[in-house]
Amino acid sequence: MEIATSRSITTKLLLLLLLLLLPLSAREPRLEAAHGDDLDRAIASSDEKQVKIAVEALAVEGTSSAMEQVISSALLSGNSTVEDAALVGLRNLLPGSGLDWLCTQATKHPRKEVRDLLLGFLSKRKEKECFRAVLQGLYDEEDSVALKAIEALQGKGHPGSIPHMVRALQHQEDRDRDLSLVAERIRQMLKKLTGADLFAASEWDALWKGNKKVLGQGKKLDPAKIILKGSGVKVEPPAFFGQELVSEKIVFVLDTSISMKQRDPLPEGSKPTDKADAGKTGVNKRGKKDKGWEELPASRMRLRRVQKELKRMIRELPRSFKFCLVTFDEDVDRMSDQLVQASPDQKRRALKFVDNFDPEGYTSTDRALESAFKIPGVRTIVLLSDGMPFRANDPIDGMELL
């Protein structure tokens, strides 16, 4: 009897020893599976407390696969109560592969709902990798995610986010989204952090570089004493299609007639993606249209190229400039009856005006110039047209205009 008992004890001890010697890697999947089952049951019951407990158990595991279970089961449940409980359960997650996975998914997960939730969670963490993930969210293709990143950074109110916000604004401008909600929220945040009221990313960049010492301490600038450059920082004068604008009281007269619908060929040897050639025009040696010109991208349409360059120039006009836009086809349209200051609000107004350009009708250059000359205070008129004036009735003699 004693021998049998001794053998039984020995067997149990051996089994226990084998279990302890079992590699952690072999045990973890079983534990994660068990905790994953617990999470699924908690979600099915919509029990907020049980969801939190189940996620806490997966957070203790702390692996990337455990965090993927939280994402796929809880954060994609479509139940806000479950989502909130899961995020609470993740609070004690330690740095490691699991947190790294969440940072990766905050910027790369295919579902924007997940990216939204994870950015909100990571914004409350202190780890550098979490901060980097939030910054990356500024460039998300979905506005809701980018806005979540802006909200998170605004909550921190750290001056170190200023240059990152400037780059994010530049990203919006590069995508022709000057007036998007994301771009406007970025400007609002920059205004709150700096005390300045600017528009273009280039202006904010010059402000940061010229006042980094003060702004880096979390101090705001006096709007009356703001400078846009400092030692070693050069601010280029505004230019339109490469021509420097010297006068600060200027009217742009722009052809929007039907001929501006034409798409110009690319410069010889260039590709459609060559940014350096975006504003250049290729010319067929015999003056004929290239074969397949109709297949050229919309960005090669003359009026679209004018719009792009004009918007770039408008956003970068110094506040000291006063300007007006005049368009013409067979009719003439003016942005305003007088020159307006190049303030952020007037730039917004001008950009909306430019967005409404539509190529149609004849080329009433004479009437457009007549309208431009009537604007009080104008010192320079910039005329941009792709051809000879043409108007069927009552043309104005050029000498009369001068």
Short mmCIF file of C-alpha atoms in Angstrom, two decimals:
data_model
loop_
_atom_site.label_atom_id
_atom_site.label_comp_id
_atom_site.label_asym_id
_atom_site.label_seq_id
_atom_site.Cartn_x
_atom_site.Cartn_y
_atom_site.Cartn_z
CA MET A 1 0.00 0.00 0.00
CA GLU A 2 2.80 2.37 0.94
CA ILE A 3 4.65 1.48 -2.25
CA ALA A 4 1.55 2.24 -4.38
CA THR A 5 1.03 5.58 -2.66
CA SER A 6 4.68 6.45 -3.15
CA ARG A 7 4.42 5.63 -6.86
CA SER A 8 1.30 7.79 -7.19
CA ILE A 9 3.00 10.76 -5.55
CA THR A 10 6.07 10.28 -7.72
CA THR A 11 3.92 10.20 -10.88
CA LYS A 12 2.10 13.40 -9.91
CA LEU A 13 5.39 15.12 -9.18
CA LEU A 14 6.78 14.08 -12.56
CA LEU A 15 3.67 15.39 -14.33
CA LEU A 16 3.94 18.68 -12.46
CA LEU A 17 7.63 18.93 -13.32
CA LEU A 18 6.90 18.29 -17.01
CA LEU A 19 4.23 20.97 -16.98
CA LEU A 20 6.62 23.48 -15.43
CA LEU A 21 9.30 22.59 -17.96
CA LEU A 22 6.88 23.03 -20.88
CA PRO A 23 8.05 26.04 -22.92
CA LEU A 24 6.09 29.20 -22.41
CA SER A 25 5.62 29.46 -26.16
CA ALA A 26 3.69 26.20 -26.12
CA ARG A 27 1.46 27.30 -23.25
CA GLU A 28 0.71 30.85 -24.38
CA PRO A 29 -1.53 29.95 -27.34
CA ARG A 30 -3.67 27.80 -25.05
CA LEU A 31 -3.99 30.60 -22.51
CA GLU A 32 -4.73 33.17 -25.21
CA ALA A 33 -7.33 30.88 -26.74
CA ALA A 34 -8.97 30.45 -23.36
CA HIS A 35 -8.93 34.19 -22.70
CA GLY A 36 -10.19 34.79 -26.24
CA ASP A 37 -13.12 32.47 -25.58
CA ASP A 38 -13.82 34.40 -22.38
CA LEU A 39 -13.83 37.64 -24.37
CA ASP A 40 -16.21 36.24 -26.99
CA ARG A 41 -18.63 35.10 -24.29
CA ALA A 42 -18.44 38.48 -22.55
CA ILE A 43 -19.11 40.31 -25.82
CA ALA A 44 -22.05 38.03 -26.61
CA SER A 45 -23.58 38.87 -23.24
CA SER A 46 -22.77 42.61 -23.60
CA ASP A 47 -21.46 42.46 -20.04
CA GLU A 48 -19.22 45.52 -19.73
CA LYS A 49 -17.47 44.25 -16.60
CA GLN A 50 -16.73 40.82 -18.08
CA VAL A 51 -15.40 42.38 -21.29
CA LYS A 52 -13.00 44.49 -19.24
CA ILE A 53 -11.83 41.45 -17.23
CA ALA A 54 -11.31 39.35 -20.36
CA VAL A 55 -9.31 42.10 -22.07
CA GLU A 56 -7.23 42.63 -18.92
CA ALA A 57 -6.29 38.94 -19.06
CA LEU A 58 -5.21 39.30 -22.69
CA ALA A 59 -3.26 42.45 -21.77
CA VAL A 60 -1.37 40.42 -19.16
CA GLU A 61 -0.39 38.03 -21.96
CA GLY A 62 0.79 41.14 -23.82
CA THR A 63 1.48 39.44 -27.16
CA SER A 64 0.65 40.72 -30.62
CA SER A 65 -1.74 37.81 -31.18
CA ALA A 66 -3.54 38.62 -27.92
CA MET A 67 -3.96 42.23 -29.01
CA GLU A 68 -5.20 41.11 -32.40
CA GLN A 69 -7.94 39.17 -30.60
CA VAL A 70 -8.94 42.34 -28.78
CA ILE A 71 -9.10 44.21 -32.10
CA SER A 72 -10.98 41.57 -34.09
CA SER A 73 -13.47 40.68 -31.35
CA ALA A 74 -14.00 43.84 -29.28
CA LEU A 75 -12.96 46.86 -31.34
CA LEU A 76 -14.81 45.55 -34.38
CA SER A 77 -17.90 44.51 -32.44
CA GLY A 78 -19.88 47.56 -33.50
CA ASN A 79 -20.95 47.96 -29.87
CA SER A 80 -19.68 51.19 -28.29
CA THR A 81 -20.12 49.79 -24.77
CA VAL A 82 -17.93 46.81 -25.61
CA GLU A 83 -15.36 49.03 -27.35
CA ASP A 84 -15.09 51.38 -24.36
CA ALA A 85 -14.79 48.49 -21.90
CA ALA A 86 -12.06 46.90 -24.02
CA LEU A 87 -10.03 50.11 -24.11
CA VAL A 88 -10.33 50.38 -20.31
CA GLY A 89 -9.10 46.79 -20.05
CA LEU A 90 -6.00 47.69 -22.05
CA ARG A 91 -4.85 50.41 -19.66
CA ASN A 92 -2.36 48.18 -17.84
CA LEU A 93 -0.79 46.82 -21.03
CA LEU A 94 2.99 46.94 -20.61
CA PRO A 95 5.41 47.95 -23.38
CA GLY A 96 6.27 45.03 -25.61
CA SER A 97 5.13 43.22 -28.71
CA GLY A 98 1.46 43.76 -27.87
CA LEU A 99 1.78 47.54 -27.59
CA ASP A 100 3.93 47.63 -30.72
CA TRP A 101 1.17 45.79 -32.55
CA LEU A 102 -1.44 48.32 -31.45
CA CYS A 103 0.82 51.17 -32.65
CA THR A 104 1.17 49.49 -36.03
CA GLN A 105 -2.55 48.85 -36.38
CA ALA A 106 -3.36 52.45 -35.38
CA THR A 107 -1.87 53.54 -38.71
CA LYS A 108 -2.25 50.48 -40.95
CA HIS A 109 -5.45 48.65 -40.02
CA PRO A 110 -7.82 48.60 -43.03
CA ARG A 111 -10.82 49.69 -40.94
CA LYS A 112 -10.88 53.37 -40.02
CA GLU A 113 -13.01 52.63 -36.91
CA VAL A 114 -10.12 50.64 -35.46
CA ARG A 115 -7.59 53.35 -36.30
CA ASP A 116 -9.87 55.92 -34.64
CA LEU A 117 -10.18 53.93 -31.41
CA LEU A 118 -6.51 53.00 -31.20
CA LEU A 119 -5.33 56.58 -31.75
CA GLY A 120 -7.55 57.70 -28.89
CA PHE A 121 -6.10 54.97 -26.67
CA LEU A 122 -2.46 55.59 -27.65
CA SER A 123 -2.78 59.34 -27.14
CA LYS A 124 -3.14 58.69 -23.40
CA ARG A 125 0.09 56.68 -23.24
CA LYS A 126 3.52 58.16 -22.52
CA GLU A 127 5.65 55.85 -24.65
CA LYS A 128 7.46 57.43 -27.61
CA GLU A 129 6.18 54.80 -30.02
CA CYS A 130 2.62 55.76 -29.07
CA PHE A 131 3.32 59.44 -29.74
CA ARG A 132 4.83 58.56 -33.12
CA ALA A 133 1.71 56.59 -34.03
CA VAL A 134 -0.49 59.59 -33.18
CA LEU A 135 1.70 61.87 -35.32
CA GLN A 136 1.43 59.42 -38.20
CA GLY A 137 -2.34 59.61 -37.87
CA LEU A 138 -2.17 63.23 -39.07
CA TYR A 139 -1.56 61.89 -42.58
CA ASP A 140 -4.35 59.30 -42.59
CA GLU A 141 -6.41 59.23 -45.80
CA GLU A 142 -9.61 59.26 -43.75
CA ASP A 143 -10.47 62.67 -42.32
CA SER A 144 -12.04 61.18 -39.18
CA VAL A 145 -8.75 59.52 -38.24
CA ALA A 146 -6.67 62.63 -38.97
CA LEU A 147 -9.12 64.69 -36.90
CA LYS A 148 -8.76 62.21 -34.03
CA ALA A 149 -4.98 62.66 -34.18
CA ILE A 150 -5.38 66.46 -34.14
CA GLU A 151 -7.74 66.21 -31.17
CA ALA A 152 -5.26 64.00 -29.32
CA LEU A 153 -2.37 66.40 -29.91
CA GLN A 154 -4.49 69.39 -28.97
CA GLY A 155 -5.28 67.68 -25.68
CA LYS A 156 -1.58 67.43 -24.93
CA GLY A 157 -0.96 71.06 -25.96
CA HIS A 158 2.76 70.39 -26.35
CA PRO A 159 4.71 72.96 -28.44
CA GLY A 160 6.79 70.13 -29.87
CA SER A 161 3.82 69.20 -32.03
CA ILE A 162 3.98 72.52 -33.95
CA PRO A 163 6.43 71.42 -36.70
CA HIS A 164 4.53 68.15 -37.13
CA MET A 165 1.26 70.04 -37.56
CA VAL A 166 2.91 72.30 -40.14
CA ARG A 167 4.04 69.28 -42.16
CA ALA A 168 0.55 67.80 -41.92
CA LEU A 169 -0.89 71.07 -43.26
CA GLN A 170 1.59 70.94 -46.13
CA HIS A 171 0.32 67.41 -46.83
CA GLN A 172 -3.22 68.77 -47.15
CA GLU A 173 -2.07 71.57 -49.47
CA ASP A 174 -0.16 69.11 -51.65
CA ARG A 175 -3.41 67.18 -52.11
CA ASP A 176 -5.28 70.37 -53.12
CA ARG A 177 -7.22 70.33 -49.85
CA ASP A 178 -6.48 73.85 -48.59
CA LEU A 179 -10.01 74.29 -47.26
CA SER A 180 -10.62 70.77 -45.93
CA LEU A 181 -11.84 70.34 -42.37
CA VAL A 182 -8.51 68.75 -41.47
CA ALA A 183 -6.52 71.71 -42.83
CA GLU A 184 -8.73 74.21 -41.01
CA ARG A 185 -8.49 72.30 -37.71
CA ILE A 186 -4.71 72.25 -38.03
CA ARG A 187 -4.69 76.03 -38.50
CA GLN A 188 -6.94 76.43 -35.47
CA MET A 189 -4.58 74.36 -33.35
CA LEU A 190 -1.51 76.24 -34.60
CA LYS A 191 -3.23 79.52 -33.82
CA LYS A 192 -4.00 78.29 -30.30
CA LEU A 193 -0.40 77.18 -29.74
CA THR A 194 1.34 80.22 -31.26
CA GLY A 195 -1.05 83.17 -31.07
CA ALA A 196 -0.58 83.79 -34.81
CA ASP A 197 -3.28 83.79 -37.49
CA LEU A 198 -1.68 82.55 -40.72
CA PHE A 199 -2.80 80.41 -43.64
CA ALA A 200 -0.16 78.63 -45.73
CA ALA A 201 2.08 75.89 -44.38
CA SER A 202 5.07 77.89 -45.63
CA GLU A 203 4.01 80.83 -43.43
CA TRP A 204 3.64 78.62 -40.36
CA ASP A 205 6.99 77.00 -41.11
CA ALA A 206 8.70 80.40 -41.31
CA LEU A 207 6.99 81.43 -38.08
CA TRP A 208 8.24 78.33 -36.28
CA LYS A 209 11.80 78.69 -37.57
CA GLY A 210 11.94 82.38 -36.73
CA ASN A 211 10.47 82.02 -33.23
CA LYS A 212 11.43 78.49 -32.21
CA LYS A 213 13.09 79.55 -28.96
CA VAL A 214 9.97 81.33 -27.66
CA LEU A 215 7.41 78.89 -29.04
CA GLY A 216 9.43 75.91 -27.83
CA GLN A 217 8.93 77.15 -24.26
CA GLY A 218 5.17 77.00 -24.69
CA LYS A 219 4.82 80.80 -24.93
CA LYS A 220 2.54 82.56 -27.39
CA LEU A 221 3.57 85.42 -29.63
CA ASP A 222 2.19 88.94 -29.63
CA PRO A 223 0.24 89.16 -32.94
CA ALA A 224 1.45 92.75 -33.39
CA LYS A 225 5.11 91.70 -33.18
CA ILE A 226 5.10 88.46 -35.15
CA ILE A 227 8.01 87.88 -37.52
CA LEU A 228 8.04 85.16 -40.15
CA LYS A 229 11.77 84.71 -40.31
CA GLY A 230 14.80 84.71 -38.11
CA SER A 231 18.52 84.20 -38.45
CA GLY A 232 19.26 82.02 -41.46
CA VAL A 233 15.61 81.69 -42.48
CA LYS A 234 14.83 83.00 -45.95
CA VAL A 235 11.28 83.76 -47.06
CA GLU A 236 11.00 83.80 -50.86
CA PRO A 237 8.92 86.55 -52.50
CA PRO A 238 5.66 85.32 -54.05
CA ALA A 239 5.75 84.27 -57.69
CA PHE A 240 3.23 83.25 -60.34
CA PHE A 241 4.41 80.68 -62.90
CA GLY A 242 7.99 81.57 -62.01
CA GLN A 243 7.56 85.35 -62.33
CA GLU A 244 8.30 87.23 -59.11
CA LEU A 245 5.50 89.54 -57.96
CA VAL A 246 7.04 92.90 -57.08
CA SER A 247 3.92 95.04 -56.70
CA GLU A 248 1.81 94.55 -53.59
CA LYS A 249 -1.38 95.82 -55.28
CA ILE A 250 -2.12 93.37 -58.03
CA VAL A 251 -5.02 92.06 -60.15
CA PHE A 252 -4.90 88.68 -61.87
CA VAL A 253 -6.90 88.50 -65.12
CA LEU A 254 -7.46 84.86 -66.03
CA ASP A 255 -8.74 83.26 -69.22
CA THR A 256 -11.47 80.65 -68.56
CA SER A 257 -12.67 80.33 -72.18
CA ILE A 258 -13.32 76.99 -73.89
CA SER A 259 -9.76 76.77 -75.24
CA MET A 260 -8.49 76.43 -71.66
CA LYS A 261 -10.05 72.97 -71.69
CA GLN A 262 -7.23 71.81 -73.95
CA ARG A 263 -4.78 69.29 -72.44
CA ASP A 264 -1.16 70.00 -73.25
CA PRO A 265 1.38 67.23 -73.88
CA LEU A 266 4.09 66.52 -71.36
CA PRO A 267 7.62 67.82 -71.97
CA GLU A 268 9.69 65.42 -74.05
CA GLY A 269 11.18 62.61 -71.98
CA SER A 270 9.06 63.27 -68.91
CA LYS A 271 6.46 61.08 -67.27
CA PRO A 272 3.00 62.01 -65.95
CA THR A 273 4.26 61.61 -62.41
CA ASP A 274 7.19 64.01 -62.81
CA LYS A 275 6.37 66.77 -60.32
CA ALA A 276 9.14 68.97 -61.66
CA ASP A 277 7.38 69.16 -65.03
CA ALA A 278 3.88 69.68 -63.65
CA GLY A 279 3.68 73.24 -64.96
CA LYS A 280 5.59 72.75 -68.23
CA THR A 281 4.13 72.25 -71.67
CA GLY A 282 5.49 70.09 -74.45
CA VAL A 283 5.13 71.28 -78.06
CA ASN A 284 4.90 69.03 -81.09
CA LYS A 285 7.60 70.07 -83.56
CA ARG A 286 5.09 70.31 -86.40
CA GLY A 287 2.54 72.14 -84.31
CA LYS A 288 0.19 69.18 -84.27
CA LYS A 289 -1.49 67.46 -81.38
CA ASP A 290 0.23 64.33 -80.17
CA LYS A 291 -1.52 61.09 -80.86
CA GLY A 292 -3.53 60.10 -77.86
CA TRP A 293 -3.54 63.63 -76.41
CA GLU A 294 -7.09 62.93 -75.28
CA GLU A 295 -5.64 60.31 -72.94
CA LEU A 296 -3.47 62.83 -71.12
CA PRO A 297 -4.33 63.18 -67.41
CA ALA A 298 -6.82 65.83 -66.30
CA SER A 299 -3.97 67.59 -64.51
CA ARG A 300 -2.62 68.58 -67.97
CA MET A 301 -5.75 70.61 -68.76
CA ARG A 302 -4.64 74.23 -69.10
CA LEU A 303 -7.25 75.61 -66.73
CA ARG A 304 -6.50 72.96 -64.08
CA ARG A 305 -2.82 73.88 -64.21
CA VAL A 306 -3.72 77.55 -63.83
CA GLN A 307 -5.94 76.71 -60.86
CA LYS A 308 -3.19 74.73 -59.16
CA GLU A 309 -0.55 77.43 -59.57
CA LEU A 310 -2.96 80.22 -58.68
CA LYS A 311 -4.02 78.50 -55.46
CA ARG A 312 -0.38 77.95 -54.50
CA MET A 313 0.37 81.62 -55.10
CA ILE A 314 -2.72 82.82 -53.20
CA ARG A 315 -1.99 80.77 -50.09
CA GLU A 316 1.56 82.14 -49.94
CA LEU A 317 0.78 85.84 -50.52
CA PRO A 318 2.15 87.96 -47.66
CA ARG A 319 -0.45 89.82 -45.62
CA SER A 320 0.99 93.10 -46.94
CA PHE A 321 -0.36 92.30 -50.42
CA LYS A 322 -3.72 93.43 -51.75
CA PHE A 323 -5.16 91.53 -54.69
CA CYS A 324 -8.20 90.71 -56.80
CA LEU A 325 -9.10 87.98 -59.30
CA VAL A 326 -10.88 88.59 -62.61
CA THR A 327 -11.96 85.75 -64.92
CA PHE A 328 -13.23 85.99 -68.46
CA ASP A 329 -14.73 83.89 -71.22
CA GLU A 330 -17.51 85.61 -73.15
CA ASP A 331 -18.48 87.17 -69.81
CA VAL A 332 -16.38 88.76 -67.06
CA ASP A 333 -16.51 87.84 -63.38
CA ARG A 334 -14.69 89.52 -60.47
CA MET A 335 -13.97 88.12 -57.05
CA SER A 336 -14.62 91.58 -55.59
CA ASP A 337 -15.07 95.17 -56.71
CA GLN A 338 -11.87 96.25 -55.01
CA LEU A 339 -8.49 94.99 -53.87
CA VAL A 340 -8.63 92.86 -50.73
CA GLN A 341 -5.97 92.25 -48.08
CA ALA A 342 -4.22 88.88 -48.29
CA SER A 343 -5.58 87.81 -44.90
CA PRO A 344 -6.49 84.17 -44.11
CA ASP A 345 -10.21 84.88 -44.57
CA GLN A 346 -9.72 86.60 -47.93
CA LYS A 347 -7.46 83.77 -49.06
CA ARG A 348 -10.26 81.32 -48.25
CA ARG A 349 -12.63 83.46 -50.28
CA ALA A 350 -10.21 83.54 -53.22
CA LEU A 351 -9.61 79.79 -53.16
CA LYS A 352 -13.35 79.13 -53.31
CA PHE A 353 -13.56 81.52 -56.28
CA VAL A 354 -10.76 79.61 -58.05
CA ASP A 355 -12.45 76.26 -57.42
CA ASN A 356 -15.44 77.45 -59.47
CA PHE A 357 -13.46 78.03 -62.68
CA ASP A 358 -15.11 76.26 -65.62
CA PRO A 359 -13.85 76.52 -69.24
CA GLU A 360 -16.53 77.73 -71.67
CA GLY A 361 -17.36 80.46 -74.19
CA TYR A 362 -15.38 82.99 -76.24
CA THR A 363 -12.34 85.04 -75.19
CA SER A 364 -13.41 88.55 -74.13
CA THR A 365 -9.96 89.76 -73.12
CA ASP A 366 -10.84 93.40 -73.80
CA ARG A 367 -13.78 93.46 -71.41
CA ALA A 368 -11.73 91.69 -68.74
CA LEU A 369 -8.97 94.29 -68.93
CA GLU A 370 -11.53 97.08 -68.91
CA SER A 371 -12.93 95.61 -65.69
CA ALA A 372 -9.47 95.25 -64.15
CA PHE A 373 -8.51 98.88 -64.89
CA LYS A 374 -11.61 100.04 -63.01
CA ILE A 375 -10.45 98.48 -59.72
CA PRO A 376 -9.22 101.33 -57.47
CA GLY A 377 -5.57 101.36 -56.43
CA VAL A 378 -4.29 98.61 -58.73
CA ARG A 379 -0.59 98.97 -59.63
CA THR A 380 0.01 95.75 -61.57
CA ILE A 381 -2.24 93.63 -63.79
CA VAL A 382 -1.20 90.07 -64.62
CA LEU A 383 -2.97 88.71 -67.72
CA LEU A 384 -2.92 84.97 -68.33
CA SER A 385 -4.46 83.67 -71.56
CA ASP A 386 -3.72 80.90 -74.04
CA GLY A 387 -4.69 82.66 -77.25
CA MET A 388 -5.87 85.67 -79.20
CA PRO A 389 -8.88 87.66 -77.96
CA PHE A 390 -12.11 86.85 -79.73
CA ARG A 391 -15.51 88.42 -79.22
CA ALA A 392 -18.20 88.47 -81.87
CA ASN A 393 -19.86 91.79 -80.97
CA ASP A 394 -18.56 95.29 -80.14
CA PRO A 395 -14.85 94.66 -79.45
CA ILE A 396 -13.06 97.40 -77.51
CA ASP A 397 -10.11 99.09 -79.18
CA GLY A 398 -6.86 98.36 -77.37
CA MET A 399 -5.77 101.99 -77.35
CA GLU A 400 -8.98 102.98 -75.60
CA LEU A 401 -8.12 100.63 -72.74
CA LEU A 402 -4.71 102.21 -72.30
#
